[in-house]
Tab-separated table of C-alpha atoms and ligand atoms in Angstrom:
chain	number	residue	atom	x	y	z
A	60	MET	CA	-53.466	254.873	154.065
A	61	SER	CA	-52.892	255.990	157.644
A	62	LYS	CA	-54.828	258.930	159.048
A	63	PRO	CA	-53.057	262.274	159.611
A	64	ARG	CA	-52.179	262.915	163.224
A	65	LEU	CA	-53.757	265.393	165.663
A	66	LEU	CA	-52.642	266.578	169.085
A	67	SER	CA	-54.171	269.004	171.543
A	68	GLY	CA	-54.216	269.540	175.281
A	69	MET	CA	-55.550	271.446	178.270
A	70	GLN	CA	-54.006	272.533	181.545
A	71	PRO	CA	-55.315	270.949	184.759
A	72	THR	CA	-55.309	274.293	186.570
A	73	GLY	CA	-58.981	273.771	187.479
A	74	VAL	CA	-62.099	272.228	185.973
A	75	LEU	CA	-63.149	272.966	182.371
A	76	HIS	CA	-65.504	275.783	181.325
A	77	LEU	CA	-67.671	276.649	178.315
A	78	GLY	CA	-64.696	278.357	176.591
A	79	ASN	CA	-62.704	275.131	176.720
A	80	LEU	CA	-65.741	273.188	175.497
A	81	GLU	CA	-66.811	275.413	172.605
A	82	GLY	CA	-63.347	276.684	171.658
A	83	ALA	CA	-61.716	273.267	171.513
A	84	LEU	CA	-63.268	270.159	173.055
A	85	ARG	CA	-66.410	269.969	170.856
A	86	ASN	CA	-64.150	270.158	167.831
A	87	TRP	CA	-61.978	267.338	169.233
A	88	VAL	CA	-65.015	265.072	169.517
A	89	GLN	CA	-65.756	265.526	165.788
A	90	LEU	CA	-62.131	265.305	164.693
A	91	GLN	CA	-61.322	262.067	166.553
A	92	GLU	CA	-63.160	260.261	163.733
A	93	GLN	CA	-60.910	261.637	160.968
A	94	TYR	CA	-57.507	261.876	162.666
A	95	ASP	CA	-55.140	259.663	164.601
A	96	SER	CA	-55.803	261.703	167.738
A	97	TYR	CA	-53.822	262.390	170.944
A	98	PHE	CA	-55.383	264.417	173.753
A	99	CYS	CA	-53.102	265.428	176.545
A	100	ILE	CA	-53.668	266.776	180.074
A	101	VAL	CA	-50.653	269.031	180.478
A	102	ASP	CA	-49.772	268.799	184.182
A	103	TRP	CA	-46.214	270.133	183.745
A	104	HIS	CA	-47.641	273.266	182.121
A	105	ALA	CA	-50.026	273.661	185.082
A	106	LEU	CA	-46.979	273.933	187.359
A	107	THR	CA	-46.241	277.339	185.812
A	108	THR	CA	-49.147	278.588	187.943
A	109	LEU	CA	-49.466	275.896	190.650
A	110	ALA	CA	-45.809	275.275	191.599
A	111	GLU	CA	-46.544	276.203	195.204
A	112	ARG	CA	-49.722	274.093	195.383
A	113	PRO	CA	-48.891	270.961	193.347
A	114	GLU	CA	-51.188	268.867	195.561
A	115	GLU	CA	-54.159	270.396	193.675
A	116	ILE	CA	-53.044	268.979	190.342
A	117	PRO	CA	-53.997	265.259	190.671
A	118	HIS	CA	-57.614	266.168	191.470
A	119	ASN	CA	-57.740	268.576	188.511
A	120	VAL	CA	-56.223	265.945	186.208
A	121	ARG	CA	-59.077	263.560	187.082
A	122	GLU	CA	-61.694	266.261	186.566
A	123	VAL	CA	-60.280	267.257	183.170
A	124	ALA	CA	-60.125	263.606	182.079
A	125	ILE	CA	-63.765	263.158	183.156
A	126	ASP	CA	-64.779	266.295	181.218
A	127	TYR	CA	-62.944	265.032	178.108
A	128	ILE	CA	-64.835	261.758	178.168
A	129	ALA	CA	-68.156	263.262	179.271
A	130	ALA	CA	-67.967	265.642	176.286
A	131	GLY	CA	-67.602	262.659	173.962
A	132	LEU	CA	-63.944	261.706	173.541
A	133	ASP	CA	-63.870	257.955	173.098
A	134	PRO	CA	-60.788	256.180	174.509
A	135	GLU	CA	-61.327	253.451	171.892
A	136	LYS	CA	-60.813	256.007	169.117
A	137	CYS	CA	-58.143	258.328	170.563
A	138	ALA	CA	-55.373	258.426	173.156
A	139	ILE	CA	-56.188	260.371	176.332
A	140	PHE	CA	-53.123	260.775	178.529
A	141	VAL	CA	-51.241	262.831	181.105
A	142	GLN	CA	-48.202	264.770	179.865
A	143	SER	CA	-45.927	263.763	182.782
A	144	HIS	CA	-46.600	260.071	182.048
A	145	VAL	CA	-44.708	260.454	178.752
A	146	LYS	CA	-41.256	261.662	179.847
A	147	GLU	CA	-40.099	261.993	176.231
A	148	HIS	CA	-41.889	265.387	176.089
A	149	ALA	CA	-39.387	266.701	178.675
A	150	GLU	CA	-36.384	265.455	176.707
A	151	LEU	CA	-37.578	267.107	173.506
A	152	HIS	CA	-38.349	270.300	175.431
A	153	LEU	CA	-34.754	270.376	176.668
A	154	LEU	CA	-33.355	269.888	173.175
A	155	PHE	CA	-35.673	272.529	171.677
A	156	SER	CA	-34.590	274.957	174.421
A	157	MET	CA	-31.063	274.811	172.984
A	158	ILE	CA	-32.178	276.141	169.603
A	159	THR	CA	-34.896	278.641	170.619
A	160	PRO	CA	-33.690	282.254	170.771
A	161	LEU	CA	-34.733	284.134	173.921
A	162	GLY	CA	-36.097	286.991	171.808
A	163	TRP	CA	-38.754	284.690	170.311
A	164	LEU	CA	-40.011	283.793	173.796
A	165	GLU	CA	-39.987	287.296	175.209
A	166	ARG	CA	-42.289	288.400	172.389
A	167	VAL	CA	-45.016	285.799	173.076
A	168	PRO	CA	-48.182	287.728	174.126
A	169	THR	CA	-49.295	285.188	176.768
A	170	TYR	CA	-45.891	285.537	178.482
A	171	LYS	CA	-46.059	289.329	178.434
A	172	GLU	CA	-49.625	289.247	179.776
A	173	LYS	CA	-48.839	286.812	182.597
A	174	ARG	CA	-45.754	288.755	183.605
A	175	GLU	CA	-47.813	291.918	183.898
A	176	ASN	CA	-50.763	290.241	185.638
A	177	LEU	CA	-48.655	288.397	188.181
A	178	GLN	CA	-46.757	291.597	189.011
A	179	ILE	CA	-43.844	289.728	190.505
A	180	GLU	CA	-40.270	290.791	190.123
A	181	SER	CA	-38.863	287.654	188.659
A	182	VAL	CA	-40.885	285.134	186.675
A	183	SER	CA	-39.803	281.516	186.462
A	184	TYR	CA	-37.649	280.042	183.738
A	185	GLY	CA	-40.523	277.582	183.173
A	186	LEU	CA	-43.014	280.358	182.372
A	187	LEU	CA	-40.731	281.802	179.703
A	188	GLY	CA	-40.176	278.304	178.302
A	189	TYR	CA	-43.920	277.416	178.394
A	190	PRO	CA	-44.364	277.568	174.593
A	191	VAL	CA	-41.198	275.514	174.032
A	192	LEU	CA	-42.734	272.697	176.079
A	193	GLN	CA	-45.956	273.125	174.099
A	194	ALA	CA	-43.968	272.821	170.848
A	195	ALA	CA	-42.472	269.586	172.181
A	196	ASP	CA	-45.985	268.274	173.047
A	197	ILE	CA	-47.107	268.860	169.475
A	198	LEU	CA	-44.033	268.000	167.439
A	199	ILE	CA	-43.170	264.791	169.288
A	200	TYR	CA	-46.302	263.328	167.634
A	201	LYS	CA	-45.502	265.032	164.305
A	202	ALA	CA	-49.061	266.363	164.488
A	203	ALA	CA	-50.472	267.834	161.274
A	204	VAL	CA	-53.266	269.672	163.067
A	205	VAL	CA	-53.824	271.228	166.509
A	206	PRO	CA	-57.439	272.172	167.323
A	207	VAL	CA	-57.383	275.068	169.823
A	208	GLY	CA	-59.062	278.371	170.709
A	209	GLU	CA	-57.870	281.683	169.300
A	210	ASP	CA	-55.649	282.509	172.321
A	211	GLN	CA	-53.300	279.660	171.356
A	212	LEU	CA	-52.422	280.954	167.869
A	213	PRO	CA	-49.158	282.666	168.936
A	214	HIS	CA	-48.023	279.382	170.532
A	215	LEU	CA	-48.763	277.543	167.293
A	216	GLU	CA	-46.777	280.104	165.332
A	217	LEU	CA	-43.819	279.592	167.650
A	218	THR	CA	-44.162	275.812	167.281
A	219	ARG	CA	-43.845	276.198	163.514
A	220	GLU	CA	-40.798	278.429	163.941
A	221	ILE	CA	-39.117	275.870	166.193
A	222	ALA	CA	-39.914	273.088	163.694
A	223	ARG	CA	-38.407	275.135	160.857
A	224	ARG	CA	-35.279	275.935	162.836
A	225	PHE	CA	-34.805	272.315	163.886
A	226	ASN	CA	-35.273	271.079	160.314
A	227	TYR	CA	-32.852	273.706	158.999
A	228	LEU	CA	-30.162	272.680	161.497
A	229	TYR	CA	-30.537	268.897	161.509
A	230	GLY	CA	-32.620	267.868	158.486
A	231	GLU	CA	-36.355	267.395	157.825
A	232	VAL	CA	-37.803	265.703	160.913
A	233	PHE	CA	-40.879	267.733	161.835
A	234	PRO	CA	-43.942	268.794	159.828
A	235	GLU	CA	-45.282	272.323	160.452
A	236	PRO	CA	-48.629	271.888	162.224
A	237	GLU	CA	-51.759	273.918	161.436
A	238	ALA	CA	-54.191	275.295	164.027
A	239	LEU	CA	-57.876	274.355	163.653
A	240	LEU	CA	-60.335	276.884	165.080
A	241	THR	CA	-64.056	276.537	165.852
A	242	PRO	CA	-66.661	279.246	165.088
A	243	ALA	CA	-66.590	279.981	168.861
A	244	ALA	CA	-62.827	280.479	169.080
A	245	ARG	CA	-63.205	283.156	171.766
A	246	VAL	CA	-66.079	282.559	174.186
A	247	PRO	CA	-66.747	285.524	176.521
A	248	GLY	CA	-67.112	285.066	180.269
A	249	ILE	CA	-70.092	286.474	182.172
A	250	ASP	CA	-68.220	289.791	182.668
A	251	GLY	CA	-67.554	290.251	178.936
A	252	ARG	CA	-63.820	289.462	179.043
A	253	LYS	CA	-62.522	286.172	177.607
A	254	MET	CA	-63.895	283.279	179.675
A	255	SER	CA	-61.011	282.092	181.822
A	256	LYS	CA	-60.383	280.071	184.979
A	257	SER	CA	-58.320	282.947	186.335
A	258	TYR	CA	-60.886	285.752	185.845
A	259	ASN	CA	-63.667	284.322	187.999
A	260	ASN	CA	-66.074	284.757	185.063
A	261	ALA	CA	-66.517	281.155	183.927
A	262	ILE	CA	-69.453	278.765	183.664
A	263	TYR	CA	-68.055	275.298	184.376
A	264	LEU	CA	-69.108	272.024	182.757
A	265	SER	CA	-69.480	270.625	186.272
A	266	ASP	CA	-71.777	273.457	187.466
A	267	ASP	CA	-75.268	272.240	188.350
A	268	ALA	CA	-78.343	273.676	186.603
A	269	GLN	CA	-79.092	276.127	189.398
A	270	THR	CA	-75.535	277.536	189.404
A	271	VAL	CA	-75.628	277.935	185.620
A	272	THR	CA	-78.933	279.850	185.802
A	273	GLN	CA	-77.566	282.032	188.596
A	274	LYS	CA	-74.439	282.879	186.574
A	275	VAL	CA	-76.453	283.652	183.425
A	276	LYS	CA	-78.631	286.039	185.458
A	277	GLN	CA	-75.457	287.945	186.452
A	278	ALA	CA	-74.097	288.092	182.889
A	279	TYR	CA	-73.091	291.391	181.348
A	280	THR	CA	-75.628	292.781	178.840
A	281	ASP	CA	-75.994	295.967	176.824
A	282	PRO	CA	-75.641	298.820	179.392
A	283	LEU	CA	-77.744	301.147	177.179
A	284	LYS	CA	-80.744	298.823	177.366
A	285	ILE	CA	-82.339	299.698	180.680
A	286	ARG	CA	-86.064	299.080	180.111
A	287	LYS	CA	-87.556	296.034	178.441
A	288	ASN	CA	-88.658	298.091	175.407
A	289	ASP	CA	-85.337	299.904	174.850
A	290	PRO	CA	-83.679	298.819	171.610
A	291	GLY	CA	-80.561	296.682	172.350
A	292	HIS	CA	-77.119	296.177	170.802
A	293	PRO	CA	-76.514	292.422	170.666
A	294	GLU	CA	-72.948	292.784	169.334
A	295	GLY	CA	-71.550	293.708	172.774
A	296	CYS	CA	-73.786	291.380	174.800
A	297	VAL	CA	-72.475	288.217	176.484
A	298	VAL	CA	-75.950	286.671	176.548
A	299	PHE	CA	-76.291	287.097	172.783
A	300	ALA	CA	-72.797	285.644	172.201
A	301	LEU	CA	-73.877	282.547	174.133
A	302	HIS	CA	-77.258	282.422	172.335
A	303	GLN	CA	-75.287	282.163	169.072
A	304	ILE	CA	-73.849	278.909	170.393
A	305	TYR	CA	-76.700	277.464	172.449
A	306	SER	CA	-79.784	278.861	170.636
A	307	LYS	CA	-78.350	278.702	167.127
A	308	ASP	CA	-81.648	278.223	165.295
A	309	ASP	CA	-83.251	281.195	167.047
A	310	ALA	CA	-80.257	283.553	166.964
A	311	THR	CA	-81.525	285.648	164.029
A	312	THR	CA	-84.939	286.163	165.646
A	313	ILE	CA	-83.335	286.948	169.023
A	314	GLU	CA	-81.088	289.526	167.366
A	315	SER	CA	-83.879	291.323	165.505
A	316	GLU	CA	-86.250	291.284	168.516
A	317	CYS	CA	-83.484	292.734	170.717
A	318	ARG	CA	-82.676	295.503	168.231
A	319	ALA	CA	-86.366	296.364	167.860
A	320	GLY	CA	-86.883	296.609	171.636
A	321	GLN	CA	-89.246	293.623	171.608
A	322	ARG	CA	-87.274	291.468	174.050
A	323	GLY	CA	-86.365	292.061	177.691
A	324	CYS	CA	-82.994	290.984	179.097
A	325	VAL	CA	-84.526	288.939	181.911
A	326	ASP	CA	-86.557	286.724	179.551
A	327	CYS	CA	-83.629	286.547	177.177
A	328	LYS	CA	-81.386	285.265	179.980
A	329	MET	CA	-83.939	282.682	181.130
A	330	GLN	CA	-84.215	281.323	177.577
A	331	LEU	CA	-80.421	281.056	177.409
A	332	ALA	CA	-80.144	279.353	180.812
A	333	GLY	CA	-82.722	276.756	179.680
A	334	ASN	CA	-80.883	275.990	176.447
A	335	LEU	CA	-77.494	275.955	178.133
A	336	ASN	CA	-78.702	273.518	180.758
A	337	SER	CA	-80.204	271.258	178.078
A	338	ALA	CA	-76.853	271.268	176.253
A	339	LEU	CA	-74.961	270.425	179.457
A	340	ASP	CA	-77.382	267.732	180.693
A	341	PRO	CA	-75.898	264.857	178.659
A	342	LEU	CA	-72.407	265.799	179.909
A	343	ARG	CA	-73.638	265.883	183.507
A	344	HIS	CA	-75.187	262.471	183.038
A	345	ARG	CA	-71.999	260.903	181.600
A	346	ARG	CA	-69.955	262.578	184.356
A	347	GLN	CA	-72.028	260.744	186.998
A	348	GLU	CA	-71.635	257.431	185.151
A	349	LEU	CA	-67.853	257.814	185.061
A	350	LEU	CA	-67.602	258.797	188.706
A	351	ALA	CA	-69.472	255.611	189.597
A	352	LYS	CA	-67.001	253.320	187.809
A	353	ALA	CA	-63.987	252.977	190.086
A	354	GLY	CA	-60.659	252.416	188.372
A	355	GLN	CA	-61.941	253.037	184.857
A	356	LEU	CA	-60.338	256.451	184.493
A	357	GLU	CA	-56.930	255.174	185.618
A	358	ARG	CA	-57.130	252.362	183.048
A	359	ILE	CA	-57.993	254.826	180.284
A	360	LEU	CA	-55.088	257.154	181.174
A	361	LYS	CA	-52.652	254.223	181.427
A	362	GLY	CA	-53.678	252.903	178.005
A	363	GLY	CA	-53.489	256.395	176.514
A	364	ALA	CA	-49.957	256.952	177.857
A	365	GLU	CA	-48.782	253.622	176.408
A	366	LYS	CA	-50.107	254.522	172.988
A	367	ALA	CA	-48.573	258.022	173.165
A	368	ARG	CA	-45.217	256.705	174.424
A	369	ALA	CA	-44.884	254.405	171.433
A	370	VAL	CA	-45.119	257.318	168.979
A	371	ALA	CA	-43.053	259.731	171.128
A	372	GLY	CA	-40.326	257.085	171.530
A	373	GLU	CA	-40.005	256.655	167.751
A	374	THR	CA	-39.674	260.416	167.209
A	375	MET	CA	-37.023	260.677	169.938
A	376	LYS	CA	-34.937	257.926	168.321
A	377	GLU	CA	-34.905	260.002	165.154
A	378	VAL	CA	-34.137	263.240	167.031
A	379	ARG	CA	-31.237	261.700	169.000
A	380	LYS	CA	-29.800	260.316	165.783
A	381	VAL	CA	-29.778	263.601	163.868
A	382	MET	CA	-28.426	265.450	166.938
A	383	HIS	CA	-25.587	262.913	167.435
A	384	LEU	CA	-26.903	261.872	170.845
A	385	GLU	CA	-26.885	258.100	170.350
B	574	TYM	P1	-55.817	276.036	178.227
B	574	TYM	O1	-55.804	274.958	179.249
B	574	TYM	O2	-55.721	277.432	178.684
B	574	TYM	O3	-57.113	275.957	177.334
B	574	TYM	C1	-57.509	274.773	176.705
B	574	TYM	C2	-58.196	275.052	175.387
B	574	TYM	O4	-59.372	275.850	175.559
B	574	TYM	C3	-59.316	276.990	174.706
B	574	TYM	N1	-59.961	278.130	175.386
B	574	TYM	C4	-60.907	278.900	174.830
B	574	TYM	N2	-61.485	278.870	173.620
B	574	TYM	C5	-62.451	279.797	173.360
B	574	TYM	N3	-62.844	280.735	174.259
B	574	TYM	C6	-62.299	280.800	175.485
B	574	TYM	N4	-62.721	281.697	176.375
B	574	TYM	C7	-61.273	279.860	175.824
B	574	TYM	N5	-60.515	279.631	176.926
B	574	TYM	C8	-59.713	278.567	176.642
B	574	TYM	C9	-57.826	277.240	174.499
B	574	TYM	O5	-57.592	277.998	173.325
B	574	TYM	C10	-57.296	275.831	174.407
B	574	TYM	O6	-57.462	275.303	173.097
B	574	TYM	N6	-51.269	276.190	176.224
B	574	TYM	C11	-52.493	275.414	176.230
B	574	TYM	C12	-52.283	273.971	176.684
B	574	TYM	C13	-51.338	273.165	175.849
B	574	TYM	C14	-51.558	272.735	174.510
B	574	TYM	C15	-50.416	271.946	174.163
B	574	TYM	C16	-52.578	272.955	173.586
B	574	TYM	C17	-50.138	272.651	176.243
B	574	TYM	N7	-49.590	271.894	175.248
B	574	TYM	C18	-50.302	271.382	172.904
B	574	TYM	C19	-52.456	272.380	172.324
B	574	TYM	C20	-51.329	271.620	171.985
B	574	TYM	C21	-53.439	276.096	177.207
B	574	TYM	O7	-53.039	276.866	178.031
B	574	TYM	O8	-54.692	275.721	177.110
């Protein structure tokens, strides 16, 4: 019996951070064993923010691909590819755009947020259509599961709605994919907001040990805990949230010591920085190995695109047929 299919992706708007790693990528590494897996680097999506600086994208694509592999994705077991190398995604996006009501898109929280944050008078057509392209990325592989962080759930819901509408209009072509979340589906940044490339609050997988320690020292902690012996409130503390990931076995002790006023924030941060650096060391090591092998990354991305194109091409034949486009 063939394995069920999985697709997920990340935007090459910069290099990857701990949120990307713990919210999605670690899960991908496990899941590649059980699923027929496709991992995309969505460069067209990145143009919704980098349209005026597209020259930055190729470098970011390489960095994201390196992070994927350094974290443990194995090109022998899964397809790693660049979205724009599989043009079929664009064709399906166009066709989906014909059946997606504007009202559905205007309600998407990420769109509303970006529109407010960017504070520009007119947003691009591409930004509004962002989740339609994401639906095409997923459905073109007829993916059963999509492992992502919590912020992507509205996009997954819209993907299911588009699949249902397409199937209603033209017949059963697409399955309705399910999101798969990790226990760390929303990793906080060092300022306490969601860790994000755009908030300047991220710890990057490519940061060296010293930078990581420096960032942990600046992290937001309980503002009511001023002296070492003051009792703390771990629930609102970024350092504790990261301890739950990187010091799992000690998290209960850390929590009770903090609450009892038996643990100072400085020591607590140093312990975290040590554990975080130990967790990132193997990734740093594999990163260096990959950088030293010229041409290997290009070969991996070429092979990944070929594998993806074969599946995407089959789906498009079916789609064109039911839409009378042959
Ligand atoms: P992107 O590039 O913003 O993020 C990539 C993945 O990382 C997760 N993530 C987080 N998880 C936990 N805590 C955080 N602080 C955090 N920050 C980011 C995201 O949830 C995501 O899983 N729209 C997608 C890209 C995309 C896609 C797709 C994803 C395009 N097509 C098809 C899945 C399937 C995005 O912006 O991801």
